[in-house]
The first five atom37 places (N, CA, C, CB, O) and aatype in JSON, in Angstrom:
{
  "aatype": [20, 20, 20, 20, 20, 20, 20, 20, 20, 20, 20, 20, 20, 20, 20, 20, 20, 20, 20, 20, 20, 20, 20, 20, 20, 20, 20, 20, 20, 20, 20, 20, 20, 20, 20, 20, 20, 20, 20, 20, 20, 20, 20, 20, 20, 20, 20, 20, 20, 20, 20, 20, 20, 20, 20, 20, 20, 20, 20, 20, 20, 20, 20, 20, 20, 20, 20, 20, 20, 20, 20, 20, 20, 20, 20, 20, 20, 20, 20, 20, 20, 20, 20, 20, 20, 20, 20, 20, 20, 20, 20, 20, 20, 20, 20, 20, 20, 20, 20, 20, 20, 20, 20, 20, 20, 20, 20, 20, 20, 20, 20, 20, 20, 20, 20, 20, 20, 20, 20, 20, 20, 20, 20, 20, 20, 20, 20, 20],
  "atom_mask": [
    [1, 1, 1, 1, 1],
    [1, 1, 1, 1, 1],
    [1, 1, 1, 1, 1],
    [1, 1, 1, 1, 1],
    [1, 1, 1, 1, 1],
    [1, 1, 1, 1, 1],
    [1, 1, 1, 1, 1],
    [1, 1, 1, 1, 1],
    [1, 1, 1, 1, 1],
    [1, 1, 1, 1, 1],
    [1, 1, 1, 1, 1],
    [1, 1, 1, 1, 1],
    [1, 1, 1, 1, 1],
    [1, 1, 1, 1, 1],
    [1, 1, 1, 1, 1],
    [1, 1, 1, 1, 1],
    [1, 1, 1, 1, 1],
    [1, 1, 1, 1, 1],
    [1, 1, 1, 1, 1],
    [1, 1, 1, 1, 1],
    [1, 1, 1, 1, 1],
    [1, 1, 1, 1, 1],
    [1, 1, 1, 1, 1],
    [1, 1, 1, 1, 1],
    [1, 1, 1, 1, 1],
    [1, 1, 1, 1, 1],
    [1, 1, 1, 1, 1],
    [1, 1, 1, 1, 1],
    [1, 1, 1, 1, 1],
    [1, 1, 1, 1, 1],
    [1, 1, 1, 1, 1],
    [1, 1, 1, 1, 1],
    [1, 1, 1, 1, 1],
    [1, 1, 1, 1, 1],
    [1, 1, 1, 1, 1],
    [1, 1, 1, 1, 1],
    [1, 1, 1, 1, 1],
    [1, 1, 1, 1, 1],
    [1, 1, 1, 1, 1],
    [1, 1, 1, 1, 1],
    [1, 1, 1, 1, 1],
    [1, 1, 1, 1, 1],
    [1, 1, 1, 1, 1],
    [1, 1, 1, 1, 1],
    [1, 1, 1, 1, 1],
    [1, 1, 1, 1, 1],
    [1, 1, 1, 1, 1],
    [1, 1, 1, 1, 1],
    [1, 1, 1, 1, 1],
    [1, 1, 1, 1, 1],
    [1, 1, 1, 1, 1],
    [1, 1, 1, 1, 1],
    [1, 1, 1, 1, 1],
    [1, 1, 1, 1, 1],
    [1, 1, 1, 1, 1],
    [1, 1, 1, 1, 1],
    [1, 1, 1, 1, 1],
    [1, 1, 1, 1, 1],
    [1, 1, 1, 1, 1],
    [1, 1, 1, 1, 1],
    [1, 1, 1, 1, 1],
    [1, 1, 1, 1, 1],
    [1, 1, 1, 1, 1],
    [1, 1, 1, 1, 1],
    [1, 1, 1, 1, 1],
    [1, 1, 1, 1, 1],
    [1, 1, 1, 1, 1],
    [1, 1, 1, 1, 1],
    [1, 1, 1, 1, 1],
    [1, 1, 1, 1, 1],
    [1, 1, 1, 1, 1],
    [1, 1, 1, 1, 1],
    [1, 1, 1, 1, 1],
    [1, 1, 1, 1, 1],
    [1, 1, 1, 1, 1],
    [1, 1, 1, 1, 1],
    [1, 1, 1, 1, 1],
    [1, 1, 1, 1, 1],
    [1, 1, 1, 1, 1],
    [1, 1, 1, 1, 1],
    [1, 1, 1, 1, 1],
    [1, 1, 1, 1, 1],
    [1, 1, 1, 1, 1],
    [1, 1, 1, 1, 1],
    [1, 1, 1, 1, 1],
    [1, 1, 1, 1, 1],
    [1, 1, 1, 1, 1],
    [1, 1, 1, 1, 1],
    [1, 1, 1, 1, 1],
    [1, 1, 1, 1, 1],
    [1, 1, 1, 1, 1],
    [1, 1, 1, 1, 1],
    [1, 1, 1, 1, 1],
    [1, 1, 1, 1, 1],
    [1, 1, 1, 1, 1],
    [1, 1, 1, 1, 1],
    [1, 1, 1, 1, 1],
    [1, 1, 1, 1, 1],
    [1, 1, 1, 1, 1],
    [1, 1, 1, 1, 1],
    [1, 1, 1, 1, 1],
    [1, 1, 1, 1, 1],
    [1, 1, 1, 1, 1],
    [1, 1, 1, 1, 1],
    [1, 1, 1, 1, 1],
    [1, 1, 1, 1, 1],
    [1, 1, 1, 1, 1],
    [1, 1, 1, 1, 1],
    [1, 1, 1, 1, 1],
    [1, 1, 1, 1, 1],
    [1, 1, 1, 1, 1],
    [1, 1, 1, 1, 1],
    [1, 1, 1, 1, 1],
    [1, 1, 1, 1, 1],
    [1, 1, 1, 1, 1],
    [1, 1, 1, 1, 1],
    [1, 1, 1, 1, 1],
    [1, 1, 1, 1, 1],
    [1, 1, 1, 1, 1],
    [1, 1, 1, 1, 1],
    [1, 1, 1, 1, 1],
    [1, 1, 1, 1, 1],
    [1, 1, 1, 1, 1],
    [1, 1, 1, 1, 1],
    [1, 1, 1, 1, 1],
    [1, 1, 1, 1, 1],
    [1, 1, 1, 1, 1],
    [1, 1, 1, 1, 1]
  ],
  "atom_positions": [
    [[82.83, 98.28, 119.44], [82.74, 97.55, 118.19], [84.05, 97.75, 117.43], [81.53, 98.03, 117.35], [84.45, 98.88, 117.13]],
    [[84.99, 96.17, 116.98], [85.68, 96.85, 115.82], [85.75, 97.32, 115.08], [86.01, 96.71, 115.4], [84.61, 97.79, 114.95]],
    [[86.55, 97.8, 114.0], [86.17, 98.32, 113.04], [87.49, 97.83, 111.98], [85.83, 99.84, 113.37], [88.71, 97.99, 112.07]],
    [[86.88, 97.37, 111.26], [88.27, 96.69, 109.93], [88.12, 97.24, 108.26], [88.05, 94.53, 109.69], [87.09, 97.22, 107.58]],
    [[89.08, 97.57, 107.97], [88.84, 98.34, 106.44], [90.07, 97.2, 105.97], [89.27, 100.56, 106.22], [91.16, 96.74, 106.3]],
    [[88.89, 97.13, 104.81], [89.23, 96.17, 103.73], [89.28, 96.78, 102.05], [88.07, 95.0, 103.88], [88.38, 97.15, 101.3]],
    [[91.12, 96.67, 101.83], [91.29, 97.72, 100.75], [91.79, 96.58, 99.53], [92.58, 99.12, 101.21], [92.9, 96.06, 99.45]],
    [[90.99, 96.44, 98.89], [91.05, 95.69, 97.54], [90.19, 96.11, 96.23], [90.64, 94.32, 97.83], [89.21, 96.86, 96.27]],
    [[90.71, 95.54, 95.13], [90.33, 96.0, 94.01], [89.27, 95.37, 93.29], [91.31, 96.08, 93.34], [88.54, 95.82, 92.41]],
    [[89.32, 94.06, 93.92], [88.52, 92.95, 93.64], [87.55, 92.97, 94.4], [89.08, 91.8, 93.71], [87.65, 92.87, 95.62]],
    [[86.15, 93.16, 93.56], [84.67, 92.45, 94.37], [84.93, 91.58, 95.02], [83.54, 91.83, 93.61], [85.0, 91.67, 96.24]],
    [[85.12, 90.67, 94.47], [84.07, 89.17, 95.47], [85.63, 89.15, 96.51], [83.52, 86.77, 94.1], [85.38, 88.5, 97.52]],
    [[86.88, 89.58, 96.53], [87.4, 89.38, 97.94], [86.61, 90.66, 99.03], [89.31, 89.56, 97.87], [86.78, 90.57, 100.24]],
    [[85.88, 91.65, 98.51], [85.67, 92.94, 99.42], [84.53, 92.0, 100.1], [85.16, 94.71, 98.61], [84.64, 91.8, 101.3]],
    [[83.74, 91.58, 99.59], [82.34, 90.82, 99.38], [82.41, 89.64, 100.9], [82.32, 89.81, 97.44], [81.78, 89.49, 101.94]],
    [[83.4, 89.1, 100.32], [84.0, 87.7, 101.21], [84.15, 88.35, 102.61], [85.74, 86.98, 100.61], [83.63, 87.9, 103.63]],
    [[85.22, 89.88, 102.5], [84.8, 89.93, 103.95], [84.15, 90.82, 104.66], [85.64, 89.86, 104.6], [84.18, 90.94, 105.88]],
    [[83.4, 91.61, 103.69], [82.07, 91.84, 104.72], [80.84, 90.71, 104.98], [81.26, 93.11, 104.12], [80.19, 90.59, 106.02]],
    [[80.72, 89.99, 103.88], [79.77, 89.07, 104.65], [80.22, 88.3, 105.72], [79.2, 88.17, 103.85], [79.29, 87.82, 106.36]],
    [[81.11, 88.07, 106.04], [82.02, 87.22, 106.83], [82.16, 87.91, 108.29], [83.51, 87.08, 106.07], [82.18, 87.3, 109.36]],
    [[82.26, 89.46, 108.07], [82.79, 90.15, 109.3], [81.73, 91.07, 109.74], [84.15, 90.95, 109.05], [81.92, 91.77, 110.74]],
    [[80.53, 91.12, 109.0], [80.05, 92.49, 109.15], [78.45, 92.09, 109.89], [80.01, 93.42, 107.44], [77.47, 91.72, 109.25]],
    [[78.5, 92.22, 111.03], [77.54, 91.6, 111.97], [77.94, 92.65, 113.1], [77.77, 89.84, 112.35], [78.88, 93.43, 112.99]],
    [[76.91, 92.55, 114.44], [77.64, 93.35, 115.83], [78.19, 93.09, 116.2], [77.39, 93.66, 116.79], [78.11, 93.17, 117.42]],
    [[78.99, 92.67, 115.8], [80.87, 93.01, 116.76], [81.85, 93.61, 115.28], [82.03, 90.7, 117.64], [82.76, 94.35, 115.64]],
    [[81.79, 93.45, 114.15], [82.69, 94.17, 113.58], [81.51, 95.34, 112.41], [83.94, 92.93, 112.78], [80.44, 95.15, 111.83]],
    [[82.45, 96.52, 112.54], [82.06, 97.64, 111.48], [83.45, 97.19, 110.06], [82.29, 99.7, 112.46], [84.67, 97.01, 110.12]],
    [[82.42, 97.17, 108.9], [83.26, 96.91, 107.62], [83.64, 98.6, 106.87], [82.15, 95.76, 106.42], [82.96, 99.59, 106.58]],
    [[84.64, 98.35, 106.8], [84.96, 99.4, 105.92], [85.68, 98.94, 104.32], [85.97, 100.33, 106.81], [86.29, 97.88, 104.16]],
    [[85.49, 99.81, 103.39], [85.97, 99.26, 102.25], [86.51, 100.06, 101.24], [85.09, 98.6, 101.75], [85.67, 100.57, 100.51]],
    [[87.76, 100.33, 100.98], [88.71, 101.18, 100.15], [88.86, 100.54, 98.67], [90.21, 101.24, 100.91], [89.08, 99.33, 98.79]],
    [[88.82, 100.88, 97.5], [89.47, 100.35, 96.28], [90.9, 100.0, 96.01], [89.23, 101.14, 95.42], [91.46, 98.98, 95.63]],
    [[91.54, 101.9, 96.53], [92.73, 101.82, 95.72], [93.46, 102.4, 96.59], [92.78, 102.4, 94.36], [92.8, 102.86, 97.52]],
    [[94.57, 102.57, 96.65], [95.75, 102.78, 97.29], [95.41, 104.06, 98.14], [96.98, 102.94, 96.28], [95.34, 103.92, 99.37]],
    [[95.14, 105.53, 97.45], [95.2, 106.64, 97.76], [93.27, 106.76, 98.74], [95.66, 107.6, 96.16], [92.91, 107.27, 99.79]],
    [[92.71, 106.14, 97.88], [91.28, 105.92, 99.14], [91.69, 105.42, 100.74], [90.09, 104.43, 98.53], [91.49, 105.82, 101.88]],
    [[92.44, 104.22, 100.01], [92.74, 103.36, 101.65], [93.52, 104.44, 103.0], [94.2, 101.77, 101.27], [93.65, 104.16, 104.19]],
    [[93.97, 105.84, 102.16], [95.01, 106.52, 103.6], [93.84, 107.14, 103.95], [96.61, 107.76, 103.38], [93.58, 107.38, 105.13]],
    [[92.85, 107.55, 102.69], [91.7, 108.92, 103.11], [91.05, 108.27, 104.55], [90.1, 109.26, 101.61], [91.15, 108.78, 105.66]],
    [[90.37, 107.02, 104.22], [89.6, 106.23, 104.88], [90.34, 105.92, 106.32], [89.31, 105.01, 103.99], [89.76, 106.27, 107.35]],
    [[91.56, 105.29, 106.4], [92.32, 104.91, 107.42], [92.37, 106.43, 108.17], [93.79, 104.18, 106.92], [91.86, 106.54, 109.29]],
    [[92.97, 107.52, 107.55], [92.85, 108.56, 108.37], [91.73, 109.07, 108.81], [93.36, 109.39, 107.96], [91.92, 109.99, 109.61]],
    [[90.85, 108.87, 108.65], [89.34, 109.82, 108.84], [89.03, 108.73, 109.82], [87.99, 110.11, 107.3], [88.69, 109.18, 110.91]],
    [[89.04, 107.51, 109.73], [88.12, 106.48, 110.41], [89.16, 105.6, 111.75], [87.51, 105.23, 108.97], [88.71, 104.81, 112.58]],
    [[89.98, 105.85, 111.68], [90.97, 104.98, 112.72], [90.38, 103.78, 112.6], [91.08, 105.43, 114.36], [89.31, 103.74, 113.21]],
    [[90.69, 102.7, 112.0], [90.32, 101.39, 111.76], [91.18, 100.69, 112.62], [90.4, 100.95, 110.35], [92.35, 101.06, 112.71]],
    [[90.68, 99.47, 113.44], [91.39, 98.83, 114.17], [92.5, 97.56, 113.45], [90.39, 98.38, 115.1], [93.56, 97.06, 113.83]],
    [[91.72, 97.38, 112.38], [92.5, 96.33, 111.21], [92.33, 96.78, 109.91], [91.94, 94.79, 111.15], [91.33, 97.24, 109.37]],
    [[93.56, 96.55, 109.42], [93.23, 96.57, 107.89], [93.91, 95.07, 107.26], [94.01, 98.11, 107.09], [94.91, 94.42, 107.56]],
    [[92.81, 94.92, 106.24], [93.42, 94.29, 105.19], [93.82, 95.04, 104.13], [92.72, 93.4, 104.74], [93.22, 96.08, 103.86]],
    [[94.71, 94.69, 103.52], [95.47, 95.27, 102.45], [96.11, 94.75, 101.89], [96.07, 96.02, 102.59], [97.13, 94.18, 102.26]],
    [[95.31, 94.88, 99.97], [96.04, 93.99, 98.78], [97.5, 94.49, 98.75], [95.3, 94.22, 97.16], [97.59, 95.57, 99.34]],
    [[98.49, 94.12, 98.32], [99.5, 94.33, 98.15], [99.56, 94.91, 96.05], [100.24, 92.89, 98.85], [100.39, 95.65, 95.51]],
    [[98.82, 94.47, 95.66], [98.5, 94.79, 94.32], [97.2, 95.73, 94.05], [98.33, 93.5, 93.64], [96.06, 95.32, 93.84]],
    [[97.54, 96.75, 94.09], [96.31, 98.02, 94.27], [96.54, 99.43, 93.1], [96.52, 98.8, 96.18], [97.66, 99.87, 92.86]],
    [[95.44, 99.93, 92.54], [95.52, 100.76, 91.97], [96.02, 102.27, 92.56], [94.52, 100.61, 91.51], [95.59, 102.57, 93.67]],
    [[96.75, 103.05, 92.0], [97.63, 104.14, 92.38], [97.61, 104.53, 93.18], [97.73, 104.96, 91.94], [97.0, 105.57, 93.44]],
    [[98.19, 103.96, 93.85], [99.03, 103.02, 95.02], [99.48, 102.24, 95.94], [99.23, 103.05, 95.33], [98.9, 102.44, 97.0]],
    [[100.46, 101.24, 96.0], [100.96, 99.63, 95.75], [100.35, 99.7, 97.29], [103.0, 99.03, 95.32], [100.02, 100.76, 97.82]],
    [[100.26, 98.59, 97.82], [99.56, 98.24, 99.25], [101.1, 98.55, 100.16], [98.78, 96.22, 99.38], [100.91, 99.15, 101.22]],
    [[102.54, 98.22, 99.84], [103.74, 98.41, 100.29], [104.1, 100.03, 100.37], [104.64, 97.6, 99.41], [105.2, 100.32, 100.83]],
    [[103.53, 100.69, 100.09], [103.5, 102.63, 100.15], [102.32, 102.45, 101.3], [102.83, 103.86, 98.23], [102.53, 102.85, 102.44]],
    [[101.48, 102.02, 101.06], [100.25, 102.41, 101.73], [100.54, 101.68, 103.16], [98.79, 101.9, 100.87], [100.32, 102.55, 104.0]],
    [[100.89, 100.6, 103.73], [101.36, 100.23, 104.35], [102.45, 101.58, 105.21], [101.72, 99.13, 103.64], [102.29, 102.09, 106.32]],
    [[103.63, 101.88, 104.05], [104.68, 102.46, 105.31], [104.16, 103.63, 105.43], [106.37, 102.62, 105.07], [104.69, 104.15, 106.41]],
    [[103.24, 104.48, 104.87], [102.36, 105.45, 105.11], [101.73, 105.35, 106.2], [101.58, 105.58, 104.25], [101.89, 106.12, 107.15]],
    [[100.87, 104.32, 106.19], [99.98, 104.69, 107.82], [100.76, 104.18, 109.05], [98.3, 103.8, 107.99], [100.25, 104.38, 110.16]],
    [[102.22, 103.41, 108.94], [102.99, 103.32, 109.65], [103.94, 104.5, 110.52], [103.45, 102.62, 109.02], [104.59, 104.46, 111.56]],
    [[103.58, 105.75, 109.32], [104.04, 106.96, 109.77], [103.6, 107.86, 110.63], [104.18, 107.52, 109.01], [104.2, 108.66, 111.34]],
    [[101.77, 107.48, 110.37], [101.19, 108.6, 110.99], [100.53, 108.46, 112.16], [100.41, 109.17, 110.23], [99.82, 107.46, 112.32]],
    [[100.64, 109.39, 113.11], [100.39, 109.17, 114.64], [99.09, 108.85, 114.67], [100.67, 110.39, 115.62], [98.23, 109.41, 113.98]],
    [[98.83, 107.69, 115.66], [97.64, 107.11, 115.88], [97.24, 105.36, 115.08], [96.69, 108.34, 115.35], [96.58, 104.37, 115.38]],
    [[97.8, 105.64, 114.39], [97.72, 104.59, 113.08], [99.17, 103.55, 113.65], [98.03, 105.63, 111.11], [98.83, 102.37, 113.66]],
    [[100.21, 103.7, 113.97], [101.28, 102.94, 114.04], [101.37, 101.55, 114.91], [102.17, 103.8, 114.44], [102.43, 100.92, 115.03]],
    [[100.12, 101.15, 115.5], [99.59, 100.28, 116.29], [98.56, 99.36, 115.46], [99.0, 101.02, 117.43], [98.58, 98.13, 115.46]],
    [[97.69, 100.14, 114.78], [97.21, 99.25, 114.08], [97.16, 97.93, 113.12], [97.01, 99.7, 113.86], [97.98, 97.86, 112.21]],
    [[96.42, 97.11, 113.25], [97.31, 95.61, 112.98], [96.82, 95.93, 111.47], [96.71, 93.72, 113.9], [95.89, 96.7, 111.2]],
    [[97.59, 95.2, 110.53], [97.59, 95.42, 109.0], [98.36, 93.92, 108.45], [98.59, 97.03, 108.53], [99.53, 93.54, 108.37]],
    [[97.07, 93.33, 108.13], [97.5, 92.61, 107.17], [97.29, 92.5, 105.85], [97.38, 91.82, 107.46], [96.22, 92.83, 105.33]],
    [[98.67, 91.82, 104.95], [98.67, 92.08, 103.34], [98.23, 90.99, 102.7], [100.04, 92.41, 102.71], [98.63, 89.83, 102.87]],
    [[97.3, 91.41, 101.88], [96.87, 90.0, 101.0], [97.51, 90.05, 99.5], [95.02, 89.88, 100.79], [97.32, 90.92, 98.65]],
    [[98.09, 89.21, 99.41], [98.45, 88.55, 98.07], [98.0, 87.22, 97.61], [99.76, 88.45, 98.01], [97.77, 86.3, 98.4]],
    [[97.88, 87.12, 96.33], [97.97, 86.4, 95.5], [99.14, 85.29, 95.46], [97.9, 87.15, 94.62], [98.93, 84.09, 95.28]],
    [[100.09, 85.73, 95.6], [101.22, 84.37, 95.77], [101.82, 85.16, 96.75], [102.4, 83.76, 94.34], [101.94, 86.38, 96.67]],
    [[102.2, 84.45, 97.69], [103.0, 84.84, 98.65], [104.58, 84.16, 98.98], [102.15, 84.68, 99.7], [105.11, 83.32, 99.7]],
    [[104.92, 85.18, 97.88], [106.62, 84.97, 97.34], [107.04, 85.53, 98.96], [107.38, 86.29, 95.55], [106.51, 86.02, 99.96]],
    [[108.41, 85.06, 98.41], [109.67, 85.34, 99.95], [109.59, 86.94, 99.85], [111.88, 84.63, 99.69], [109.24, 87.69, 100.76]],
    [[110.02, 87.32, 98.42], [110.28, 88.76, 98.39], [109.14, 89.84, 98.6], [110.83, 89.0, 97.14], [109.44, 91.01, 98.81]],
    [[107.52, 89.3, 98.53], [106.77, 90.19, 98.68], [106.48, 90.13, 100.54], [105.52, 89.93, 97.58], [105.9, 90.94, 101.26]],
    [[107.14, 88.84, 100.84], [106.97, 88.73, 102.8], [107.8, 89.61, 103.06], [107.44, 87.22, 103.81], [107.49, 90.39, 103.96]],
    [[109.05, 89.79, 102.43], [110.27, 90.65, 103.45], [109.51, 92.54, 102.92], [112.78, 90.2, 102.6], [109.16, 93.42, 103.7]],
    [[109.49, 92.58, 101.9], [108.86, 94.03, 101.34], [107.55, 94.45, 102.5], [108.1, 93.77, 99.45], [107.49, 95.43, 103.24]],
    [[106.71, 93.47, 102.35], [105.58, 93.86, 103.78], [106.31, 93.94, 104.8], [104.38, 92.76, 104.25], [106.93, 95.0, 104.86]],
    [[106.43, 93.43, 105.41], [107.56, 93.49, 106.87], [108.41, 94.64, 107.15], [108.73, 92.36, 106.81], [108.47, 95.17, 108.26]],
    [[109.13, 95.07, 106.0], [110.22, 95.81, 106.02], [108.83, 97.81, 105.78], [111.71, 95.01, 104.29], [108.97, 98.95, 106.23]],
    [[107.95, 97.27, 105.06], [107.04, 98.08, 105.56], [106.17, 98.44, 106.48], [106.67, 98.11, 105.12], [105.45, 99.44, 106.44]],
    [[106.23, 97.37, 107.58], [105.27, 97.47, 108.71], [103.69, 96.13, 108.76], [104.7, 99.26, 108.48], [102.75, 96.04, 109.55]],
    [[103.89, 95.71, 108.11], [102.69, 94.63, 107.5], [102.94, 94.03, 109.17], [103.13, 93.26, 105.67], [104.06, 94.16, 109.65]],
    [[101.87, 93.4, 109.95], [102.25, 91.99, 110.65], [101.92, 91.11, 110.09], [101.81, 91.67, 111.82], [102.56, 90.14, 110.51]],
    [[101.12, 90.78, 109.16], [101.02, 89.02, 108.75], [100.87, 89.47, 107.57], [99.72, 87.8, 109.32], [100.99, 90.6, 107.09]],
    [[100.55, 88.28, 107.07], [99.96, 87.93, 105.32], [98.86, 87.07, 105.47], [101.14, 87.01, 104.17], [98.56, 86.35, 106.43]],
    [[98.04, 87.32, 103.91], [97.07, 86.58, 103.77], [97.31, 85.9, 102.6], [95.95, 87.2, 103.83], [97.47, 86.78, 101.76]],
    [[97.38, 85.12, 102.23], [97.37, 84.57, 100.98], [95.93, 84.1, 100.0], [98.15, 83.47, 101.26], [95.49, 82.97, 100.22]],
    [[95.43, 84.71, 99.25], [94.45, 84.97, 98.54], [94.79, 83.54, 97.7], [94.43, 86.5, 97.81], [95.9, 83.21, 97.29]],
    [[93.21, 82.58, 97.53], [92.04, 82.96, 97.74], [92.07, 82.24, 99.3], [90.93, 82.49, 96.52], [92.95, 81.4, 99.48]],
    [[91.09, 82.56, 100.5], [91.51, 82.28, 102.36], [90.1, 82.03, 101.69], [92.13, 83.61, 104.07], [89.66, 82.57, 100.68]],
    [[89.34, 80.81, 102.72], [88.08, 80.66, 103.26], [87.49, 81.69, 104.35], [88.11, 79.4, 103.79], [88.32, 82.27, 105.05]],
    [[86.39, 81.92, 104.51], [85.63, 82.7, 105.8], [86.43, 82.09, 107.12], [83.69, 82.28, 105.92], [86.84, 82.83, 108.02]],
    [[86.6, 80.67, 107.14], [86.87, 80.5, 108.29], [88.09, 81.23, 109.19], [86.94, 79.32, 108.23], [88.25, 81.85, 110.25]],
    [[88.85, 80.74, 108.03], [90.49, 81.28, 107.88], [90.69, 82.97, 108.12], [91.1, 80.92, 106.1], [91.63, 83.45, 108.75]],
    [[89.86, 83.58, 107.64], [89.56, 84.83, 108.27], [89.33, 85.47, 109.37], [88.94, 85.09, 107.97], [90.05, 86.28, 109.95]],
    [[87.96, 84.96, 109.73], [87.55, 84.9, 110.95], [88.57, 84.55, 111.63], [86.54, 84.17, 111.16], [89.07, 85.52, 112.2]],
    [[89.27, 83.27, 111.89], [90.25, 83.05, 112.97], [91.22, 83.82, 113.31], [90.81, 82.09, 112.84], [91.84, 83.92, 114.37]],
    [[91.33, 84.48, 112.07], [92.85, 85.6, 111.89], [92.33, 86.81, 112.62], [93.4, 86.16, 110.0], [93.03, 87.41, 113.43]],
    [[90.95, 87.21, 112.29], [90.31, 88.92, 112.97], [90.58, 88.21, 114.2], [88.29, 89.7, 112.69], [91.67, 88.54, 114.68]],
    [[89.97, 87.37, 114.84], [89.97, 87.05, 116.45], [90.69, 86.81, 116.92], [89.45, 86.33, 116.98], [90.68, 86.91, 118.14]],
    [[92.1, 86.18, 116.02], [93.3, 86.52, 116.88], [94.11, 87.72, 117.22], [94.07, 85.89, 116.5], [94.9, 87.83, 118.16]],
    [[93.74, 88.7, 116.2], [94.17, 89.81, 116.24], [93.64, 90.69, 117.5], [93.9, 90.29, 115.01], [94.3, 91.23, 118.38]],
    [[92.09, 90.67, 117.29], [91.13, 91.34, 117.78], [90.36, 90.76, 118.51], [90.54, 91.84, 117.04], [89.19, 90.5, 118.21]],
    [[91.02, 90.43, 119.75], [90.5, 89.92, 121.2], [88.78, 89.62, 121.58], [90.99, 91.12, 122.23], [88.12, 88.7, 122.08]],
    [[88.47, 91.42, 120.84], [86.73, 91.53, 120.73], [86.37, 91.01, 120.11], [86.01, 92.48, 120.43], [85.19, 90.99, 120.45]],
    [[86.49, 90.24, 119.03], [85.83, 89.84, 118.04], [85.51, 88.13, 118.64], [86.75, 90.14, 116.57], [86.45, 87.5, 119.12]],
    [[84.28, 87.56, 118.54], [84.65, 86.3, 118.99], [84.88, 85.62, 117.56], [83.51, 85.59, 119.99], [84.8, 86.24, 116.51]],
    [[85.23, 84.03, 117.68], [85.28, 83.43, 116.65], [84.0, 82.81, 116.12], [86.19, 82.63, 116.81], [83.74, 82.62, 114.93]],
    [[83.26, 82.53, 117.11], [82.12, 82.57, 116.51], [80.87, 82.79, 117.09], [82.05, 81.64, 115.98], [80.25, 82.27, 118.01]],
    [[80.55, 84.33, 115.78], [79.49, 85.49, 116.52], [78.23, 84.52, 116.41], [79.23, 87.3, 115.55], [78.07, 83.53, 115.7]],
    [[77.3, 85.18, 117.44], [75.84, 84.66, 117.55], [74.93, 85.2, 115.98], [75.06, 85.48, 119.2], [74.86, 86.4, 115.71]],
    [[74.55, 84.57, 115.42], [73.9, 85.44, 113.9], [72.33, 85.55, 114.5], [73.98, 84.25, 111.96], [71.45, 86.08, 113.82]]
  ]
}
């Protein structure tokens, strides 16, 4: 089973993707703020993360080159969700280890397609 931690500050995006992802084939995980999202990522080896780029003490771009550091974690796919997805917040993820972006607000679908491309296991569309 995958397992994806989803680190945002905002309800209804945490909301969006556990209802979206959280069936048998993916385990949801869910962080608030910057310094939760390493506790969680370290304790749990998550196969994906999402990650706001705008997060309480501390920015999703720390938290990012953080689990980029630590053994075990440096494989893991991580994508950043923003709100506008300026040039300068693409090169800042990148230059931290991010592979994609999300640009907030994404439909379920748009999601889904993104976990299953990432995450081979996951189909695109689970049996409910």
């Amino acid at each position: 089973m995958a397992t994806v931690l989803i680190v945002d500050d905002e309800p209804p995006i945490v909301e969006l993707v556990r209802f979206t992802l959280e069936d048998e084939h993916v385990r949801v995980l869910e962080a608030g703020n910057g310094l939760e999202a390493l506790e969680v990522a370290f304790a749990e080896r998550p196969d994906l993360i999402f990650l706001d780029v705008q997060l309480p003490r501390l920015n999703g771009f720390e938290v990012c080159r953080r689990l980029r550091l630590e053994p075990g974690l440096e494989k893991t796919r991580i994508v950043m969700l923003t709100a506008a997805g300026q040039a300068q917040d693409l090169a800042r993820g990148r230059a931290a280890g991010a592979d994609l972006y999300l640009t907030k607000p994404f439909s379920p679908l748009r999601l889904l397609t993104l976990v299953s491309s990432l995450l081979p296991e996951v189909p695109l569309w689970p049996e409910r």
